PDB file of C-alpha atoms in Angstrom:
ATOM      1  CA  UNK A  15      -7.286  36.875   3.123  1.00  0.00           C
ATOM      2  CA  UNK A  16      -7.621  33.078   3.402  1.00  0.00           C
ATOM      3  CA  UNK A  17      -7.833  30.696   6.541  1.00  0.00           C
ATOM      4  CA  UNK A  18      -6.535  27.158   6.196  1.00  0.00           C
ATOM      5  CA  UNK A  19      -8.243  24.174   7.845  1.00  0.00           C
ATOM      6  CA  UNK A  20      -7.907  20.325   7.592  1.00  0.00           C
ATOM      7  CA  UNK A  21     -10.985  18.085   7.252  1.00  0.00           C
ATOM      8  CA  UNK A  22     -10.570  14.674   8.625  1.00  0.00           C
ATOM      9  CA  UNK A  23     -11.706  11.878   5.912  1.00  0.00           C
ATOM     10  CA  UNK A  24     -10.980   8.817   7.552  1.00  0.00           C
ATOM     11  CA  UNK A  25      -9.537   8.469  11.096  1.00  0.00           C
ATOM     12  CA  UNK A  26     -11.662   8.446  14.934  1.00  0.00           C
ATOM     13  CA  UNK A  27     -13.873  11.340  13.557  1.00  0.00           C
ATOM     14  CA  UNK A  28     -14.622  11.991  10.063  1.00  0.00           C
ATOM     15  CA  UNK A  29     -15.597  15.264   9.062  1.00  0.00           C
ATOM     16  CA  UNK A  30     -14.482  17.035  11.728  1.00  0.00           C
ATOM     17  CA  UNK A  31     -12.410  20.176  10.498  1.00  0.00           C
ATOM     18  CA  UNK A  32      -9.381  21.866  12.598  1.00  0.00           C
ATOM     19  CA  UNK A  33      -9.292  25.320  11.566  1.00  0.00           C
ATOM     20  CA  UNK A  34      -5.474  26.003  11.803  1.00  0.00           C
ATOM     21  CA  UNK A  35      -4.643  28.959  13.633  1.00  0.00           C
ATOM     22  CA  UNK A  36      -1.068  29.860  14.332  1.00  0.00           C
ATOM     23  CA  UNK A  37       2.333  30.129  13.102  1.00  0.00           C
ATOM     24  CA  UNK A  38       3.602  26.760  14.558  1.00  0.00           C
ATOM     25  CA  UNK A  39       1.194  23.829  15.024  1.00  0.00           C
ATOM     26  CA  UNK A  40       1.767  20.693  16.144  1.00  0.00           C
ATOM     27  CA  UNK A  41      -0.341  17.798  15.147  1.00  0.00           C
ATOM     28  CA  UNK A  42      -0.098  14.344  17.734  1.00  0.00           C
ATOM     29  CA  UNK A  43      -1.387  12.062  20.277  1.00  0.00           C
ATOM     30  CA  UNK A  44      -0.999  14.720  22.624  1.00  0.00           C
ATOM     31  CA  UNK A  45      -3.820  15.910  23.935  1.00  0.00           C
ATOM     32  CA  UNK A  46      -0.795  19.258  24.260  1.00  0.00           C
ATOM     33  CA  UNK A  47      -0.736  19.276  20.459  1.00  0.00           C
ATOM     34  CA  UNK A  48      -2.477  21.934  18.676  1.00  0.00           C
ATOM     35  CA  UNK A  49      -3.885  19.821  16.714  1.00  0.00           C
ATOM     36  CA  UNK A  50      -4.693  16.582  19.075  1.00  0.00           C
ATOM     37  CA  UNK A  51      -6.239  13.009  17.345  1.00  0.00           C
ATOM     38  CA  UNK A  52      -6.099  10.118  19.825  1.00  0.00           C
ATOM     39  CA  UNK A  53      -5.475   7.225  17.827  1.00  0.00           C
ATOM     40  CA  UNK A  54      -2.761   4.226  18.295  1.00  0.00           C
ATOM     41  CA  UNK A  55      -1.417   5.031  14.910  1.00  0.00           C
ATOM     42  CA  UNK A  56      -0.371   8.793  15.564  1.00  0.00           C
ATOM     43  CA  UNK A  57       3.099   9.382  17.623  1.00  0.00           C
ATOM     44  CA  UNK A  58       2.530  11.962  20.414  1.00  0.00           C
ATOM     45  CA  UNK A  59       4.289  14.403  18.082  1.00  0.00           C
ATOM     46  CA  UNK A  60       3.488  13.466  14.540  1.00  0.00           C
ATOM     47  CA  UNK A  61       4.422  16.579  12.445  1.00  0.00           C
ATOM     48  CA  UNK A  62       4.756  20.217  12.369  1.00  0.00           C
ATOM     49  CA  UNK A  63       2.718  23.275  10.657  1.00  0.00           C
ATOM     50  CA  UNK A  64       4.788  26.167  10.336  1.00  0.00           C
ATOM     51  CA  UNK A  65       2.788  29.526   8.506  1.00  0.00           C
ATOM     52  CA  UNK A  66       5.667  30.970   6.029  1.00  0.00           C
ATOM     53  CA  UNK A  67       4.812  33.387   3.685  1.00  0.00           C
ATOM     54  CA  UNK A  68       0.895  33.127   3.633  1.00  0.00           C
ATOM     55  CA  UNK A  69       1.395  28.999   3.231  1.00  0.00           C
ATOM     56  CA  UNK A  70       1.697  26.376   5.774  1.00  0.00           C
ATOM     57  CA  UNK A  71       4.464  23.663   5.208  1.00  0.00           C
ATOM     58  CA  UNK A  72       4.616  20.570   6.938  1.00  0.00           C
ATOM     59  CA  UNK A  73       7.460  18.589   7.962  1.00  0.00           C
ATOM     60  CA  UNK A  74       7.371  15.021   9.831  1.00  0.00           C
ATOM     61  CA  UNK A  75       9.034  15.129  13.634  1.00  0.00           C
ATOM     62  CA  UNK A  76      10.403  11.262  12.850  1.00  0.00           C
ATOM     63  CA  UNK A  77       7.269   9.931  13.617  1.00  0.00           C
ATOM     64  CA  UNK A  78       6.939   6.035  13.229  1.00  0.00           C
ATOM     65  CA  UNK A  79       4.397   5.528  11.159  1.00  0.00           C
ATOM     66  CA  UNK A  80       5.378   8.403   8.957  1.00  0.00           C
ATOM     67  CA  UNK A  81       3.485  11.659   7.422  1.00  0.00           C
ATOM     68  CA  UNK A  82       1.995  11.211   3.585  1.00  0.00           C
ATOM     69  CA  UNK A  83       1.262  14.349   1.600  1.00  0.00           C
ATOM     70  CA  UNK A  84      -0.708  12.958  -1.958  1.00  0.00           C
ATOM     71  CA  UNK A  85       0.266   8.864  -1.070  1.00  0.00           C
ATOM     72  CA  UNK A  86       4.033  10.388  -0.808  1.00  0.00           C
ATOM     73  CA  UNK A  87       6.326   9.679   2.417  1.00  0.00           C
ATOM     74  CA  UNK A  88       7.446  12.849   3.865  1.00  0.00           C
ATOM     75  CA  UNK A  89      11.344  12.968   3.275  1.00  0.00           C
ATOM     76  CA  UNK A  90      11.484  17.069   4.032  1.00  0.00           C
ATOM     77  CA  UNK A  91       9.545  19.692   4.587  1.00  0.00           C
ATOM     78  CA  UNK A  92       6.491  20.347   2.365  1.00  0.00           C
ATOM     79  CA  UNK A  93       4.524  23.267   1.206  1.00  0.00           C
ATOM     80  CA  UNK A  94       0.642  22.570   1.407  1.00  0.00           C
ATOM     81  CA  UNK A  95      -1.859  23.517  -1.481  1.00  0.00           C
ATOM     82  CA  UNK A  96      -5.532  22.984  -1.060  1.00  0.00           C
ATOM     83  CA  UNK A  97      -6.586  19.430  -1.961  1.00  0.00           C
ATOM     84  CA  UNK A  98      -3.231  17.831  -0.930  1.00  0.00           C
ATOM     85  CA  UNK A  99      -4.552  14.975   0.893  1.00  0.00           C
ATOM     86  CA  UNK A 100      -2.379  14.775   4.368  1.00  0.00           C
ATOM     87  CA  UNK A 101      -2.285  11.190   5.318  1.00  0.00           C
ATOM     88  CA  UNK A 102      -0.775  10.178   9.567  1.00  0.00           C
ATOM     89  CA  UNK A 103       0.114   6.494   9.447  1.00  0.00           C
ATOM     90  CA  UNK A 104      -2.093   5.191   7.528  1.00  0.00           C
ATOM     91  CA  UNK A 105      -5.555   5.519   8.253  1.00  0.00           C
ATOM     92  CA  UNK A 106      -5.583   9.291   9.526  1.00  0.00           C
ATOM     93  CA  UNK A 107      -6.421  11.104   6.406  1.00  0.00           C
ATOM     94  CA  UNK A 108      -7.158  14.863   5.924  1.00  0.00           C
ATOM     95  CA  UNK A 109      -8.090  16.962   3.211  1.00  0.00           C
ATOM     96  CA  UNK A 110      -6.138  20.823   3.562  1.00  0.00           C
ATOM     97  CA  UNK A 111      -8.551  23.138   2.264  1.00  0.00           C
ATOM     98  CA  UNK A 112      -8.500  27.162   1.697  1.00  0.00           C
ATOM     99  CA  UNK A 113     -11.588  29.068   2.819  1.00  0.00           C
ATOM    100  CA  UNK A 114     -11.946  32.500   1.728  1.00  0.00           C
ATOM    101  CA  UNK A 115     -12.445  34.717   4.736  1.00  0.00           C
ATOM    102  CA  UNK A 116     -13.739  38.313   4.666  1.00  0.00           C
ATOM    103  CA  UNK A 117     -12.580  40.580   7.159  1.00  0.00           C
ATOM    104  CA  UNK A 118     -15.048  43.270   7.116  1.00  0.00           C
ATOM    105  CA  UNK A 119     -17.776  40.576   6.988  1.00  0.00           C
ATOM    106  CA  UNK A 120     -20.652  40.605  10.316  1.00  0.00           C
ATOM    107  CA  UNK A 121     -19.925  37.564  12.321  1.00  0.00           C
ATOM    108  CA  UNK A 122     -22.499  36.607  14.522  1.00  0.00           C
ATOM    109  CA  UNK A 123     -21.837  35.348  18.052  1.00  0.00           C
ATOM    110  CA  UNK A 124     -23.019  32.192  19.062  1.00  0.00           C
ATOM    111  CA  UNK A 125     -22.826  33.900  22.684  1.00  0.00           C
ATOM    112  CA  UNK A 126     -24.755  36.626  21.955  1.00  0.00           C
ATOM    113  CA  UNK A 127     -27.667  35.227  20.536  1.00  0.00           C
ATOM    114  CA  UNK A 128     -27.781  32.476  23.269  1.00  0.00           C
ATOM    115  CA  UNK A 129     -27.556  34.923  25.872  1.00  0.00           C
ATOM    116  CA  UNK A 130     -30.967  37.267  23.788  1.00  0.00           C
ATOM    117  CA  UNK A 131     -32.688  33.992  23.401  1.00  0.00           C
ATOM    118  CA  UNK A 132     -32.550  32.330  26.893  1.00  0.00           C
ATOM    119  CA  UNK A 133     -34.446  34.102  29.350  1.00  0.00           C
ATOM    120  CA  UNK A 134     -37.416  34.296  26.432  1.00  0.00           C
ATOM    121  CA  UNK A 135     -37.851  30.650  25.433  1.00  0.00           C
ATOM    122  CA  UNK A 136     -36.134  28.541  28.207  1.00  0.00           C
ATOM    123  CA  UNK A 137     -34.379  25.516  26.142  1.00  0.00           C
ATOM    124  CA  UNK A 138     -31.263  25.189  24.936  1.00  0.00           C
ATOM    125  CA  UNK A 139     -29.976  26.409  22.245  1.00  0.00           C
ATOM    126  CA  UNK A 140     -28.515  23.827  19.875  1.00  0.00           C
ATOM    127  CA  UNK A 141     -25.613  25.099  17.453  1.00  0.00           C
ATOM    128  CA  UNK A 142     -25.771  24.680  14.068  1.00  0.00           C
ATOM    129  CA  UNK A 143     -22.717  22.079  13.198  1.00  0.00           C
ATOM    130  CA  UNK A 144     -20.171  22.967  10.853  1.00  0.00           C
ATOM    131  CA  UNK A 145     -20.717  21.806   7.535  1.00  0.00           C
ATOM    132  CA  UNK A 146     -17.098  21.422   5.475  1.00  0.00           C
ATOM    133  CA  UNK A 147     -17.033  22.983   2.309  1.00  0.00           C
ATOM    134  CA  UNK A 148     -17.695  21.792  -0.859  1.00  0.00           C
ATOM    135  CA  UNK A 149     -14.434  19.800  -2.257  1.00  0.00           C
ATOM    136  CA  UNK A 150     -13.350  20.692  -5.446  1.00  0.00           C
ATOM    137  CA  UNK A 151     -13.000  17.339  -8.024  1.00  0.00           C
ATOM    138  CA  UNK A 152     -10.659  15.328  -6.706  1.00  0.00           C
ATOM    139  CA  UNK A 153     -10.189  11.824  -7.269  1.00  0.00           C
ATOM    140  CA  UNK A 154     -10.758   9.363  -4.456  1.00  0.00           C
ATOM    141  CA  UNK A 155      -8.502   8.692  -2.174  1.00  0.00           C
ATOM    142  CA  UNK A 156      -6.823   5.542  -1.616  1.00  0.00           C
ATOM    143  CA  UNK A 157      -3.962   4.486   1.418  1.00  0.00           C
ATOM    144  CA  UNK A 158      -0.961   3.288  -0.240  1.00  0.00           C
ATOM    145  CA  UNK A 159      -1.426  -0.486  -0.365  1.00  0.00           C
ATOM    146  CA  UNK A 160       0.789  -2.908   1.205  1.00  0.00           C
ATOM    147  CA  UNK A 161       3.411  -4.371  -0.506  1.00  0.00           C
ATOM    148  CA  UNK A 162       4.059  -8.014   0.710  1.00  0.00           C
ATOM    149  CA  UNK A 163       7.643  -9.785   0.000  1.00  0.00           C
ATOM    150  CA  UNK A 164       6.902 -13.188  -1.558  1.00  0.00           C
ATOM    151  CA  UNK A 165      10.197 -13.837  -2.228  1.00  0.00           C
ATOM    152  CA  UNK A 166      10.795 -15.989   1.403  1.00  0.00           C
ATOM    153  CA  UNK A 167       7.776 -18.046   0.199  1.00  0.00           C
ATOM    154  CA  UNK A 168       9.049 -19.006  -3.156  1.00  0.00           C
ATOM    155  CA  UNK A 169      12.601 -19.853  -1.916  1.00  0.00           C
ATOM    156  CA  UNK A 170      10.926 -21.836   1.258  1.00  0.00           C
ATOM    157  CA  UNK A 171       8.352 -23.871  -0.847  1.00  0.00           C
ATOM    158  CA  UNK A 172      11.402 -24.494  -3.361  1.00  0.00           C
ATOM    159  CA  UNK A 173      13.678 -25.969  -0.831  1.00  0.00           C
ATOM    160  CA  UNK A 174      10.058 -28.071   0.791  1.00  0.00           C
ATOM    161  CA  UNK A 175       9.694 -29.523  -2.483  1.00  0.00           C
ATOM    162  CA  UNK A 176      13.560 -30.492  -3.454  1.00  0.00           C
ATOM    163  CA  UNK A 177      13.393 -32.404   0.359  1.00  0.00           C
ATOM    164  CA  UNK A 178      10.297 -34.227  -0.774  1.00  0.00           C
ATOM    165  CA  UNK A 179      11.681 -34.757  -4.260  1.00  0.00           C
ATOM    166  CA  UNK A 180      14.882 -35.851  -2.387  1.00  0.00           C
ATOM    167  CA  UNK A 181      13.314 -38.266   0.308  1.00  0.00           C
ATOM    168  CA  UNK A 182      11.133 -39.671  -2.217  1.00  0.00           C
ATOM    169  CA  UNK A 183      14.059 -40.786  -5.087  1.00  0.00           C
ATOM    170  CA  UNK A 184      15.780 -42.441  -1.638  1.00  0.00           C
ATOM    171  CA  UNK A 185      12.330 -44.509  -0.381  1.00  0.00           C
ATOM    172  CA  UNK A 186      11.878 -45.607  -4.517  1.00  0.00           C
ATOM    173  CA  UNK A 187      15.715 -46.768  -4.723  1.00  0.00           C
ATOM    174  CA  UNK A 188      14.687 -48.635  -1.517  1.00  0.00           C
ATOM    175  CA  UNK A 189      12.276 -50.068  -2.164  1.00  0.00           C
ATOM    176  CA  UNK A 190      13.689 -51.248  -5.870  1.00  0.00           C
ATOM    177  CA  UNK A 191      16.570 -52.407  -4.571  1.00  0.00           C
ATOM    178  CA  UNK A 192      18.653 -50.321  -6.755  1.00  0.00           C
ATOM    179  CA  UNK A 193      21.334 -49.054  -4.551  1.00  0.00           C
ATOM    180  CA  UNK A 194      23.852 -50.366  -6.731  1.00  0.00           C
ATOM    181  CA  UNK A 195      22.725 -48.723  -9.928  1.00  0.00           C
ATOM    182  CA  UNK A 196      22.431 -45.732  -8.521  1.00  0.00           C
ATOM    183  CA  UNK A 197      25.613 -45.408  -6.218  1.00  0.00           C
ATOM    184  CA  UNK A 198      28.309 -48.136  -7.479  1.00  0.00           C
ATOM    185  CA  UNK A 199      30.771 -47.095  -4.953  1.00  0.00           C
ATOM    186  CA  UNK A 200      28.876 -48.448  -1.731  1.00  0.00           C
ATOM    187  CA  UNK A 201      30.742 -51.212  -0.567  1.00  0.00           C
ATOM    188  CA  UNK A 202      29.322 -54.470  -1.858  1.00  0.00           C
ATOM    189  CA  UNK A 203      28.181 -53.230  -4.876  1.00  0.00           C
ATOM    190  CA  UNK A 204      30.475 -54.863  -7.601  1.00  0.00           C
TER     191      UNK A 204
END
C-alpha cells in the first residue's frame, strides 16, 4: 500500500509536507480547504484531488492564476505520478511524492510516550520534525518565465523616430530656405 503526500518547495513554508488523506481534497486559500496555504497568489479554491483507482488526479477549479503540473497549464484533469512537480500560480510549488507504507508495521504514539515520560522527567517533550524523503534525481525546478511582448515598443519607438525624422527635414527646409525646392506647388513658389 502507498500514501501520497505533497512537499512544499517554494511557497510561505518550504518543506512542509501535506500527507493527503481522502478521496476528494481541496487545495486553497481557505483555511476550509483540505489542503489550506495562505498566500495572495492561491484562489480560495485552487484545485481538486480526487483518489481514483489507487492515483490521485488533479483538476484546476478556474482558479486565476492557474494550476501547473511539470511547467504545464492545467487544461483538464490530470493523473499525478511521483515527482510531477505541482506548481499554484506561480511561486507555490510542490513536489507529489509516494511513500511506501506498511500496514502491519508498529507505529509508535507520540501520545503515548508523552503521557510514560511526563510525570518522570517534568519537561516537555519536543517532537521529532518530519524529515521529507529523499527525492529521487530530478532536475531543478524552474517557474515558467515570463514572456514580455516587445512588439508595442518596437512599433512606438518606430513611429517616435519617423516624428523626429519628420520635424527635423521641416526645421532644415526652414532654415535653408528651400520651401520651393521641396514643395513647388506653395503659392509663390514659381
Amino acid at each position: 500500500m502507498a500514501q501520497f503526500q505533497f512537499v512544499m518547495r517554494s511557497g510561505p513554508t518550504p518543506g512542509v509536507t501535506f500527507p493527503l488523506e481522502g478521496d476528494q481534497l481541496v487545495i486553497g486559500r481557505d483555511a476550509s480547504n483540505s489542503i489550506a496555504i495562505n498566500d495572495p497568489e492561491i484562489s480560495r479554491k485552487h484545485s481538486r484531488l480526487s483518489f481514483q483507482g489507487g492515483k490521485y488526479v488533479i483538476e484546476d477549479l478556474g482558479s486565476t492564476n492557474g494550476t501547473f503540473v511539470n511547467g504545464q497549464r492545467l487544461a483538464g484533469p490530470v493523473v499525478l505520478k511521483p515527482g510531477d512537480v505541482v506548481s499554484l500560480g506561480e511561486q507555490i510549488v510542490l513536489m507529489y511524492d509516494a511513500i511506501a507504507y506498511d500496514p502491519g508495521a508498529t507505529i509508535a504514539s507520540p501520545r503515548a510516550a508523552r503521557m510514560a515520560a511526563a510525570p518522570a522527567l517534568q519537561q516537555p517533550v519536543v517532537q521529532p520534525v518530519a524529515q521529507p524523503l529523499q527525492q529521487p534525481a530530478t532536475p531543478p525546478y524552474s517557474a515558467p518565465a515570463k514572456k514580455t511582448n516587445l512588439l508595442p515598443f518596437f512599433i512606438g519607438g518606430g513611429a517616435l523616430l519617423f516624428i523626429c525624422l519628420c520635424i527635423a527635414f521641416f526645421v532644415w527646409v526652414d532654415a535653408t530656405y528651400r520651401w520651393c525646392v521641396f514643395f513647388p506647388f506653395i503659392a509663390g513658389c514659381g
